[in-house]
GROMACS .gro file of N, CA and C in nm:
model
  450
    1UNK      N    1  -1.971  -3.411   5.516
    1UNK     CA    2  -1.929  -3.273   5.522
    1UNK      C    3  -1.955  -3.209   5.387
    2UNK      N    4  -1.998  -3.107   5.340
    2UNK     CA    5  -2.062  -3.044   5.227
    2UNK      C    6  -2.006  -2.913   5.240
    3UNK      N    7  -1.979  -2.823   5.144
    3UNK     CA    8  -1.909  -2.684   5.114
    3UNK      C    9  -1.761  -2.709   5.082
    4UNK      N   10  -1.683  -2.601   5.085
    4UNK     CA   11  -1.554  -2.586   5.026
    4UNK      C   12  -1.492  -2.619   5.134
    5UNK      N   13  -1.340  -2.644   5.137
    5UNK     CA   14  -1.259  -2.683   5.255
    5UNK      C   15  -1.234  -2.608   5.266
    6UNK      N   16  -1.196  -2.485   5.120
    6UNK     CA   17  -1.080  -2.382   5.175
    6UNK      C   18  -1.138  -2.304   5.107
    7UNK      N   19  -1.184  -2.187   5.201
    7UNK     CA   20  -1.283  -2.045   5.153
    7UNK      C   21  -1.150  -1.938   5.022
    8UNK      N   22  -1.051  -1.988   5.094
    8UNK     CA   23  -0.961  -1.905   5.023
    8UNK      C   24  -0.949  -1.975   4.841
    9UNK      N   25  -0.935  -2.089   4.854
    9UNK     CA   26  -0.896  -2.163   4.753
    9UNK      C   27  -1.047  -2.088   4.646
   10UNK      N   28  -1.157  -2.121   4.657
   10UNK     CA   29  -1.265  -2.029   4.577
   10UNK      C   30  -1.258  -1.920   4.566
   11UNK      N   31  -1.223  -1.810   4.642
   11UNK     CA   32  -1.240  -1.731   4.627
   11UNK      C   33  -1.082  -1.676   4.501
   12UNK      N   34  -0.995  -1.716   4.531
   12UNK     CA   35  -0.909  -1.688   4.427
   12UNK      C   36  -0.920  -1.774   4.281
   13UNK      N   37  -1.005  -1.861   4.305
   13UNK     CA   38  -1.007  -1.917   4.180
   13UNK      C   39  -1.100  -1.857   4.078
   14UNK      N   40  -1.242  -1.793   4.139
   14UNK     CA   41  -1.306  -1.671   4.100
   14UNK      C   42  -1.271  -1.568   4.077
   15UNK      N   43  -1.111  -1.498   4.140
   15UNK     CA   44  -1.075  -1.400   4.114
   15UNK      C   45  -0.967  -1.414   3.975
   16UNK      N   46  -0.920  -1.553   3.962
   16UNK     CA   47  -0.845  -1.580   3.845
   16UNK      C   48  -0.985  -1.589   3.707
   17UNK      N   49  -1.076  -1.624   3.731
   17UNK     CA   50  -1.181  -1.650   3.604
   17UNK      C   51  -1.184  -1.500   3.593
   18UNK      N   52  -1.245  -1.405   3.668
   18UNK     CA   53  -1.295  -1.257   3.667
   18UNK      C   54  -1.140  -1.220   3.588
   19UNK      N   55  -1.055  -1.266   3.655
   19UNK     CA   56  -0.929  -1.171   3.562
   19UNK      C   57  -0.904  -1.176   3.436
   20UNK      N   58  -0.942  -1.324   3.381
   20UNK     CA   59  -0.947  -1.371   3.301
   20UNK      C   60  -1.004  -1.353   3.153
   21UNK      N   61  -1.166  -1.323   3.221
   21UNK     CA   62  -1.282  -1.263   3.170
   21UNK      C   63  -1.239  -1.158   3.124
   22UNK      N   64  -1.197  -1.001   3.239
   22UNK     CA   65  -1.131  -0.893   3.202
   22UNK      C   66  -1.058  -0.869   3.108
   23UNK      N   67  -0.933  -0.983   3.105
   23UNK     CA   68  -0.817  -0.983   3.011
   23UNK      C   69  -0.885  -0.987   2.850
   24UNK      N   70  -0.946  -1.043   2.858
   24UNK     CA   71  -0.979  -1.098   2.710
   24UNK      C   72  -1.113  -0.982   2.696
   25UNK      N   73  -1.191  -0.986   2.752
   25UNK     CA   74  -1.258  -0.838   2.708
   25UNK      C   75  -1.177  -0.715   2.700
   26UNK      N   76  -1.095  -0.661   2.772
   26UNK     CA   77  -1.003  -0.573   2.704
   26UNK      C   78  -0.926  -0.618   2.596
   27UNK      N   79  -0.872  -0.725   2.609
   27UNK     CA   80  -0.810  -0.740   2.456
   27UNK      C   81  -0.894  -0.721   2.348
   28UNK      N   82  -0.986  -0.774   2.382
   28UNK     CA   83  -1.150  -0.756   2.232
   28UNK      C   84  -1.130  -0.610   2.191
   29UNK      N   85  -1.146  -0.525   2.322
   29UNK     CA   86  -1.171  -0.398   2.286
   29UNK      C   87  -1.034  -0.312   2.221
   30UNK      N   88  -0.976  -0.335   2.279
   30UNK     CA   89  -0.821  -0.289   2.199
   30UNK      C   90  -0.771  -0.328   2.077
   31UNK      N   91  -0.801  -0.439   2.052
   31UNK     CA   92  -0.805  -0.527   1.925
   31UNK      C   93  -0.854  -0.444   1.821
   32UNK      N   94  -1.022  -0.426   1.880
   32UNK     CA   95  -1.137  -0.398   1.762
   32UNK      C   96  -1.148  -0.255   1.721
   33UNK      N   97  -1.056  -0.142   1.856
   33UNK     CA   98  -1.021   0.021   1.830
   33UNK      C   99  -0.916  -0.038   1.720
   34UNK      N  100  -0.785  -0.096   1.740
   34UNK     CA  101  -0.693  -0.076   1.649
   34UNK      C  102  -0.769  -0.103   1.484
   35UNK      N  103  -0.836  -0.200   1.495
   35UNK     CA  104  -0.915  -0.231   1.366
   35UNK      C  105  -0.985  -0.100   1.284
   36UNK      N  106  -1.047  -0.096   1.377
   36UNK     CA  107  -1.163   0.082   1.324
   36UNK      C  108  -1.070   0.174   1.318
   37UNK      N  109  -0.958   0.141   1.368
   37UNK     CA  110  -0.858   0.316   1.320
   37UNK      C  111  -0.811   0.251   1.183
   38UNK      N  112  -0.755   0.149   1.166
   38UNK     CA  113  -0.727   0.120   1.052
   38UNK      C  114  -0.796   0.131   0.937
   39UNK      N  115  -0.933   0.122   0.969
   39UNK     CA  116  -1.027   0.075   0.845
   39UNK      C  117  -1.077   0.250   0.838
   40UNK      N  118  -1.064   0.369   0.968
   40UNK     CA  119  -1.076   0.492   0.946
   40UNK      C  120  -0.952   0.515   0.824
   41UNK      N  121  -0.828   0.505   0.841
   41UNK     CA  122  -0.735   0.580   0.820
   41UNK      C  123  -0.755   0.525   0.656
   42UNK      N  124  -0.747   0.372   0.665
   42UNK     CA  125  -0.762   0.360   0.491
   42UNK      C  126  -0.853   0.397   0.409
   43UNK      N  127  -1.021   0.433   0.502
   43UNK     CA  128  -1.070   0.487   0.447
   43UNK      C  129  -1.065   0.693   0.402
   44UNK      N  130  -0.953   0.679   0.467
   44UNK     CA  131  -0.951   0.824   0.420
   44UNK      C  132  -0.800   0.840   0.369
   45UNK      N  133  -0.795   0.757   0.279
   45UNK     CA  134  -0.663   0.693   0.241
   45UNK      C  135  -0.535   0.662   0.290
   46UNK      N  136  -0.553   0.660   0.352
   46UNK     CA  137  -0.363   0.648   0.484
   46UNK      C  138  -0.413   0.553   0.586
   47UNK      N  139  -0.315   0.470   0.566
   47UNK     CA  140  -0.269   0.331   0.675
   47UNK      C  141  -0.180   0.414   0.781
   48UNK      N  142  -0.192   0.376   0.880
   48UNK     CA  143  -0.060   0.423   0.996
   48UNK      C  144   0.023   0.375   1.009
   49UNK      N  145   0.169   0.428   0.965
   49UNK     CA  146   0.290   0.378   0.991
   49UNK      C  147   0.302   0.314   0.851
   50UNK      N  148   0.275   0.357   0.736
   50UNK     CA  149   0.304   0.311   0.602
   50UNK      C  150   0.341   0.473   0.534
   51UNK      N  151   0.407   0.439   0.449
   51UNK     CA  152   0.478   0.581   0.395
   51UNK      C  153   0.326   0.670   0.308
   52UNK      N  154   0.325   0.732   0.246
   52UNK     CA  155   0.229   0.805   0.219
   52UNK      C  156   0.139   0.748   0.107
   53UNK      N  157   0.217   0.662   0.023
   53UNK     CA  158   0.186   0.599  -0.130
   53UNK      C  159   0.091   0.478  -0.095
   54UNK      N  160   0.137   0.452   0.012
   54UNK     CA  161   0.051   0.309   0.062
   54UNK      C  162  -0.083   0.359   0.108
   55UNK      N  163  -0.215   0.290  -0.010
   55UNK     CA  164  -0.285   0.339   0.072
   55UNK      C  165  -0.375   0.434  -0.017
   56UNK      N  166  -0.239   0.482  -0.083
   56UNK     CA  167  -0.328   0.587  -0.179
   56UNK      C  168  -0.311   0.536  -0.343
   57UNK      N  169  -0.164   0.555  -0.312
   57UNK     CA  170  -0.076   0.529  -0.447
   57UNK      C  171  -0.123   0.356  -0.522
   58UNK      N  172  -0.074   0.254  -0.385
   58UNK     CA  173  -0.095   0.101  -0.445
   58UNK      C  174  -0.238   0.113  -0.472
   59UNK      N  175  -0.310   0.138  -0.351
   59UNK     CA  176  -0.481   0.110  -0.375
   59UNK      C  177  -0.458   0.137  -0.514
   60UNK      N  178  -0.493   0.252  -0.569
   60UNK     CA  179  -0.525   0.283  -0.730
   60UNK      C  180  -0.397   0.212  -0.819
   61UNK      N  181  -0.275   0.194  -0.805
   61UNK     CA  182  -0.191   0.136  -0.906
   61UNK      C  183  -0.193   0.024  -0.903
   62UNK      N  184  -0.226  -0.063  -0.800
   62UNK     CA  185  -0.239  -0.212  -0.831
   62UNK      C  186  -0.327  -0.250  -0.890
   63UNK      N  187  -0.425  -0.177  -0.971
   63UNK     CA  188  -0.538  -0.212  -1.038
   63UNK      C  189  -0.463  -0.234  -1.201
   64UNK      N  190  -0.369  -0.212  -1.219
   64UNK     CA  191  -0.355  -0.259  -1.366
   64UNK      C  192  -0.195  -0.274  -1.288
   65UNK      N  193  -0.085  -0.187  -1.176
   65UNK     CA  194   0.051  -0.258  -1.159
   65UNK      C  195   0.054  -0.388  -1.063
   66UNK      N  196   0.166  -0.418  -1.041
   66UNK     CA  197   0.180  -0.494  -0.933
   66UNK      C  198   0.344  -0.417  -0.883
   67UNK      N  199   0.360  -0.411  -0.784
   67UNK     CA  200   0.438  -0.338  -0.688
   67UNK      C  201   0.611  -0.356  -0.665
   68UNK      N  202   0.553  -0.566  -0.639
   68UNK     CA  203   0.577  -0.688  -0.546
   68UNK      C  204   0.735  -0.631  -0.676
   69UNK      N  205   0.860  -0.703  -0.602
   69UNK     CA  206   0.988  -0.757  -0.658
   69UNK      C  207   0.956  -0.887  -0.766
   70UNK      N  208   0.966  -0.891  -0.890
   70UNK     CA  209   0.920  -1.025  -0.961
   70UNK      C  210   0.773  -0.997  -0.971
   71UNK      N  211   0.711  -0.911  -0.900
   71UNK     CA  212   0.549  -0.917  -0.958
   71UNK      C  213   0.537  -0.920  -1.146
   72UNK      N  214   0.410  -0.993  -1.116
   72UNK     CA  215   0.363  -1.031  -1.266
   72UNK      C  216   0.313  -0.859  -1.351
   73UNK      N  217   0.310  -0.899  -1.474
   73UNK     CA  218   0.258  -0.832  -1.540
   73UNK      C  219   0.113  -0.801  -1.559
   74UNK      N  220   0.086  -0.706  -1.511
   74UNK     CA  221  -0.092  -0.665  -1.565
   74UNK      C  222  -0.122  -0.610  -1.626
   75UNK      N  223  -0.239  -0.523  -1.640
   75UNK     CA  224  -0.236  -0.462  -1.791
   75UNK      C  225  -0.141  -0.362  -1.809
   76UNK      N  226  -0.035  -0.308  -1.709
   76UNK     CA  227   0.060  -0.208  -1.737
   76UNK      C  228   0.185  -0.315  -1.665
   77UNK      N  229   0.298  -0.248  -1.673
   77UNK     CA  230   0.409  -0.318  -1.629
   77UNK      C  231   0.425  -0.315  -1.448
   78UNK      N  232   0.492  -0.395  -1.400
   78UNK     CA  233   0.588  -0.410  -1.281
   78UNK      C  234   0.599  -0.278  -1.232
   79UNK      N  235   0.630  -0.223  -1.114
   79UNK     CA  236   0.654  -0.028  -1.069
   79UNK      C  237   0.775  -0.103  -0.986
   80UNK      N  238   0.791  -0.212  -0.924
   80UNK     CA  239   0.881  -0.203  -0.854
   80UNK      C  240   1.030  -0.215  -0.912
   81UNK      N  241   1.102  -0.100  -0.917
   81UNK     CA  242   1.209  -0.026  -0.904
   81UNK      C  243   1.230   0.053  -1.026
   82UNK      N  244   1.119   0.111  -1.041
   82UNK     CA  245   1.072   0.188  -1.154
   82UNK      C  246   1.138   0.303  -1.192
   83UNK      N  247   1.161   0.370  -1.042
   83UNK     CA  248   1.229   0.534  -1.073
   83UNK      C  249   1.445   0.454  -1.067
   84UNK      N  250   1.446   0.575  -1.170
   84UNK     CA  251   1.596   0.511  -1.224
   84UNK      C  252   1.580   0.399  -1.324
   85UNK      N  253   1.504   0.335  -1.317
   85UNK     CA  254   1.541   0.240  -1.437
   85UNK      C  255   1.508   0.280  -1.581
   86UNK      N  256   1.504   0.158  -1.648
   86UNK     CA  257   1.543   0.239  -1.822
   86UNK      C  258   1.341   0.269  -1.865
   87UNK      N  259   1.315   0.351  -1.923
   87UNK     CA  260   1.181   0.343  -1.951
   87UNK      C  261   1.160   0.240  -2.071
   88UNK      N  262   1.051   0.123  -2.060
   88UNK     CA  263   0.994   0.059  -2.167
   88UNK      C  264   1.135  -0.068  -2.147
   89UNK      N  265   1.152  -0.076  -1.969
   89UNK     CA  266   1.292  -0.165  -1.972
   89UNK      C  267   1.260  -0.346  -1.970
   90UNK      N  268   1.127  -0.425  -2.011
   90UNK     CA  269   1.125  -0.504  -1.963
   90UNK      C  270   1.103  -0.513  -2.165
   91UNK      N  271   1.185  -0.555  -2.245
   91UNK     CA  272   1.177  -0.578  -2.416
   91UNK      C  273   1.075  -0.689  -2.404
   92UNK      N  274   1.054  -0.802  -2.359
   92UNK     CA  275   0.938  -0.856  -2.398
   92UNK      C  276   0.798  -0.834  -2.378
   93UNK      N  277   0.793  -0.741  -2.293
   93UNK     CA  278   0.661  -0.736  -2.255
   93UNK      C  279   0.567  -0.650  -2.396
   94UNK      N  280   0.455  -0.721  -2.454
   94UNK     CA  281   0.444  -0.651  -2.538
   94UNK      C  282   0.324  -0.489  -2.492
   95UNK      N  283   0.287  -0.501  -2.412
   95UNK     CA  284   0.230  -0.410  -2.347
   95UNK      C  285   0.275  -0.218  -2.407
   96UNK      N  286   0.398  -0.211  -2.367
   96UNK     CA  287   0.459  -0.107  -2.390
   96UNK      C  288   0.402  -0.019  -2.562
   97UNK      N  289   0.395   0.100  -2.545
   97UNK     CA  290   0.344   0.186  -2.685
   97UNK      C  291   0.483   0.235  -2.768
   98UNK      N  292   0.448   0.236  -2.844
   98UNK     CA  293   0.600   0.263  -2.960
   98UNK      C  294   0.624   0.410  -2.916
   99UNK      N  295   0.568   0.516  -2.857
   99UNK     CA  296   0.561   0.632  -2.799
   99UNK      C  297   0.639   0.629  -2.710
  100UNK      N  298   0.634   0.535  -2.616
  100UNK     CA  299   0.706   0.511  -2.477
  100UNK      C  300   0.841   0.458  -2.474
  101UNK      N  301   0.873   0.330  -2.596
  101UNK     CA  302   0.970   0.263  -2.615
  101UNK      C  303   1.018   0.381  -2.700
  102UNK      N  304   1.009   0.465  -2.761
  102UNK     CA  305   1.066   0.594  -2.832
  102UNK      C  306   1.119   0.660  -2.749
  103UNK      N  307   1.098   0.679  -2.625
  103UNK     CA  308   1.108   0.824  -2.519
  103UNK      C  309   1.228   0.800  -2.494
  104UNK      N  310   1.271   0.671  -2.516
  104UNK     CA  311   1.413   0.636  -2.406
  104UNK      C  312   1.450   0.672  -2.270
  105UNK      N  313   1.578   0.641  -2.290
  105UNK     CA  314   1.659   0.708  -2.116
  105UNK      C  315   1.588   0.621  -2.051
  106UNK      N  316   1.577   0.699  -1.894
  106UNK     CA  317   1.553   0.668  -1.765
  106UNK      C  318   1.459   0.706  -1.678
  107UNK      N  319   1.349   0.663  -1.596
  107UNK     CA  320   1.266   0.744  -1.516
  107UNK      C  321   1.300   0.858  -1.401
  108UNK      N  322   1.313   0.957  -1.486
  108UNK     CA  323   1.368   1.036  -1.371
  108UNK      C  324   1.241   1.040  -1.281
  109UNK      N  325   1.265   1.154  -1.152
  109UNK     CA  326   1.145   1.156  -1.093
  109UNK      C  327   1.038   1.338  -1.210
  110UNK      N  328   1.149   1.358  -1.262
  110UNK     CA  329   1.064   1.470  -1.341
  110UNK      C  330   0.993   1.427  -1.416
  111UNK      N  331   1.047   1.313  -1.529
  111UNK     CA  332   0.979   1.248  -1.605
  111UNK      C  333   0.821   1.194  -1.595
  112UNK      N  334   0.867   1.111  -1.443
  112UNK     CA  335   0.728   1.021  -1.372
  112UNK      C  336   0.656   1.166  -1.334
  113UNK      N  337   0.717   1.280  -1.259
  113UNK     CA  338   0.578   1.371  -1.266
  113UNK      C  339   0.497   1.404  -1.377
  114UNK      N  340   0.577   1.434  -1.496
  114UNK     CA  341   0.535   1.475  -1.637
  114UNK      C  342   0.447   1.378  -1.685
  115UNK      N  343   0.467   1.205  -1.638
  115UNK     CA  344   0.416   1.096  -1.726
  115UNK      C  345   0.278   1.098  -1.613
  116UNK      N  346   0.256   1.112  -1.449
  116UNK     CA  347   0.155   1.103  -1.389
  116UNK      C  348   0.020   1.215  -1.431
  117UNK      N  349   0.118   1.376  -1.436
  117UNK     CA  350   0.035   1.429  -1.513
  117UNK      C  351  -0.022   1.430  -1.640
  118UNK      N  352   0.003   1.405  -1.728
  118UNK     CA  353  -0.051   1.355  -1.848
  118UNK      C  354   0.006   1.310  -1.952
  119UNK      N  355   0.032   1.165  -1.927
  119UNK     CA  356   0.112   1.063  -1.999
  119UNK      C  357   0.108   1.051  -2.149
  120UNK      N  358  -0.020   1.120  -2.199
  120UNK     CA  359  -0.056   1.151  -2.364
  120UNK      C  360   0.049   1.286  -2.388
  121UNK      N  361   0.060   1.392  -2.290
  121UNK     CA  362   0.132   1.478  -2.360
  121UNK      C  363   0.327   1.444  -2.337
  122UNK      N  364   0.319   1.389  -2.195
  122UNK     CA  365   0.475   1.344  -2.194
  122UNK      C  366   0.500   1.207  -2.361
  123UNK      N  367   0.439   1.100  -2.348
  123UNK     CA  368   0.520   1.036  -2.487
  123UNK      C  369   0.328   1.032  -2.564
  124UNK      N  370   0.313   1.128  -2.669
  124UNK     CA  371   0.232   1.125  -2.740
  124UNK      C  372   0.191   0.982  -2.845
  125UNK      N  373   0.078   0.918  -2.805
  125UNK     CA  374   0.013   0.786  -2.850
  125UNK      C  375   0.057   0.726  -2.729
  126UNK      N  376   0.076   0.740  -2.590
  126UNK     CA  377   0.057   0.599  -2.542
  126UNK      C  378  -0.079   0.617  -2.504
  127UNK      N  379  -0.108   0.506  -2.423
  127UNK     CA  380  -0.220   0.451  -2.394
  127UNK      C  381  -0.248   0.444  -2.282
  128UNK      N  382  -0.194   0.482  -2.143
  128UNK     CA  383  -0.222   0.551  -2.034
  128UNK      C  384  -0.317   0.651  -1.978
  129UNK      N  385  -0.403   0.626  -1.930
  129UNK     CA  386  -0.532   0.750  -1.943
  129UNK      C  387  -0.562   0.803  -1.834
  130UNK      N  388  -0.499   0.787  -1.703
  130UNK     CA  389  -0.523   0.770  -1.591
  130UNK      C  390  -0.408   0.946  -1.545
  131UNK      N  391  -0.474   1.061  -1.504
  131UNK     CA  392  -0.422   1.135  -1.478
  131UNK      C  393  -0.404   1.170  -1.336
  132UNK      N  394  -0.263   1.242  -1.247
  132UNK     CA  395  -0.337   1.266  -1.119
  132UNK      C  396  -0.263   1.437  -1.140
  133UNK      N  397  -0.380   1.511  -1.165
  133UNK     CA  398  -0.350   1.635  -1.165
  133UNK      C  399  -0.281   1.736  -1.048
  134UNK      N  400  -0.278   1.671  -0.897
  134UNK     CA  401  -0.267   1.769  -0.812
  134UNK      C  402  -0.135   1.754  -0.804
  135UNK      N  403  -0.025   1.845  -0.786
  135UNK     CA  404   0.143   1.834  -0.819
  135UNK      C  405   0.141   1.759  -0.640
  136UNK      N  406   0.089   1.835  -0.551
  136UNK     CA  407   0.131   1.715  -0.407
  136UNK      C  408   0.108   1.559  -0.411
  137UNK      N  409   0.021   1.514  -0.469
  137UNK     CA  410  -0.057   1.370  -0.465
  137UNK      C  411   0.095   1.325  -0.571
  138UNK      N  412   0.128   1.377  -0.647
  138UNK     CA  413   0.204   1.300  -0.735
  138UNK      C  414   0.373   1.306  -0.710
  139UNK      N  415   0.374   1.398  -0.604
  139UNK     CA  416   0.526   1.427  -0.563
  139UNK      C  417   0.515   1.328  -0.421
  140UNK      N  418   0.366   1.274  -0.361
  140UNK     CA  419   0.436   1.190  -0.277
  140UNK      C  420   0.399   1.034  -0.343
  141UNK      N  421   0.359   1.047  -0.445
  141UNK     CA  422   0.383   0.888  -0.514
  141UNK      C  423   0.480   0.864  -0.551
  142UNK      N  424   0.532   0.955  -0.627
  142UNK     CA  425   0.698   0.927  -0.632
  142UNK      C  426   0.744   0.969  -0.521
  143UNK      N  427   0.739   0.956  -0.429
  143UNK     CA  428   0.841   0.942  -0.320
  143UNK      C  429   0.791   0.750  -0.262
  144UNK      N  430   0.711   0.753  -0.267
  144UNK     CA  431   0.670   0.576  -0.268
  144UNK      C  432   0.660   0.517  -0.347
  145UNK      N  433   0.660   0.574  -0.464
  145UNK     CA  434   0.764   0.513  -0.599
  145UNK      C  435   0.938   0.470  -0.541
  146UNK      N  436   0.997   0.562  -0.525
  146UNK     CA  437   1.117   0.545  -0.451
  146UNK      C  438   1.173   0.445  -0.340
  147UNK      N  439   1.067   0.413  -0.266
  147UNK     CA  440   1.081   0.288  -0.172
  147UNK      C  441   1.034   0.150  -0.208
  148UNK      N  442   0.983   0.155  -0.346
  148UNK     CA  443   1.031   0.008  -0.362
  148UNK      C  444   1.178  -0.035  -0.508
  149UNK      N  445   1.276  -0.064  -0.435
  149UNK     CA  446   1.391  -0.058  -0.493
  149UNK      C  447   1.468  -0.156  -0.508
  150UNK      N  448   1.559  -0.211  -0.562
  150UNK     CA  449   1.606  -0.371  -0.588
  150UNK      C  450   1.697  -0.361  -0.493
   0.00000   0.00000   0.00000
């Protein structure tokens, strides 16, 4: 005797592979949109569903900060929990400019606007060179300045 016993038994077992097939090619494709929106949005600086700083703010500050709670030192100090704390607050780090360790107090968020816009005229001789002139770009870094906090 030669062929299937049970026409039904093939035919659903073909309809489980085909579903199968389906499943995972739509997942590919849903997968690989979420990907390309991502890699759109960061390329036009914004992640989805990350506050505004992410994206814009870390991309460019992690190049000399680090963010992280306990992050290491790079060529500038730690940001995480920056606004409110004391300015020039980590005494060993020798990094800091006698300009900056002069300024005293605390990071307000006026301060950090004054120091984003031009950190030579807020504490004169530091060594910060990095300006972001537009008052929006820098009122929402400090606001993602603000969310990373102890």
């Amino acid at each position: 005797m030669t062929g299937v016993r049970d026409p039904g038994l093939a035919r659903r077992f073909l309809a489980r592979r085909l579903v199968a097939r389906h499943t995972l090619i739509i997942t590919f494709l849903v997968t690989a949109g979420v990907a390309a929106s991502v890699a759109w949005a960061a390329s036009a600086g914004r992640i989805p569903g990350e506050p505004w700083g992410r994206g814009t703010a870390a991309d460019s500050c992690v190049v000399c900060h680090s963010l992280e709670r306990g992050g290491p030192f790079r060529v500038a100090p730690n940001l995480f929990g920056i606004v409110g704390a004391e300015k020039a607050r980590d005494r060993d780090w020798y990094g800091y400019t006698a300009a900056l360790r002069q300024k005293g107090g605390t990071w307000t968020e006026a301060d950090l606007d004054l120091y984003l816009a031009d950190a030579s005229a807020f504490a004169p001789g530091t060594t910060k060179t990095i300006r972001i002139t537009d008052p929006e770009e820098r009122k929402q870094i400090i606001a993602f300045l603000k969310t990373l906090h102890r």
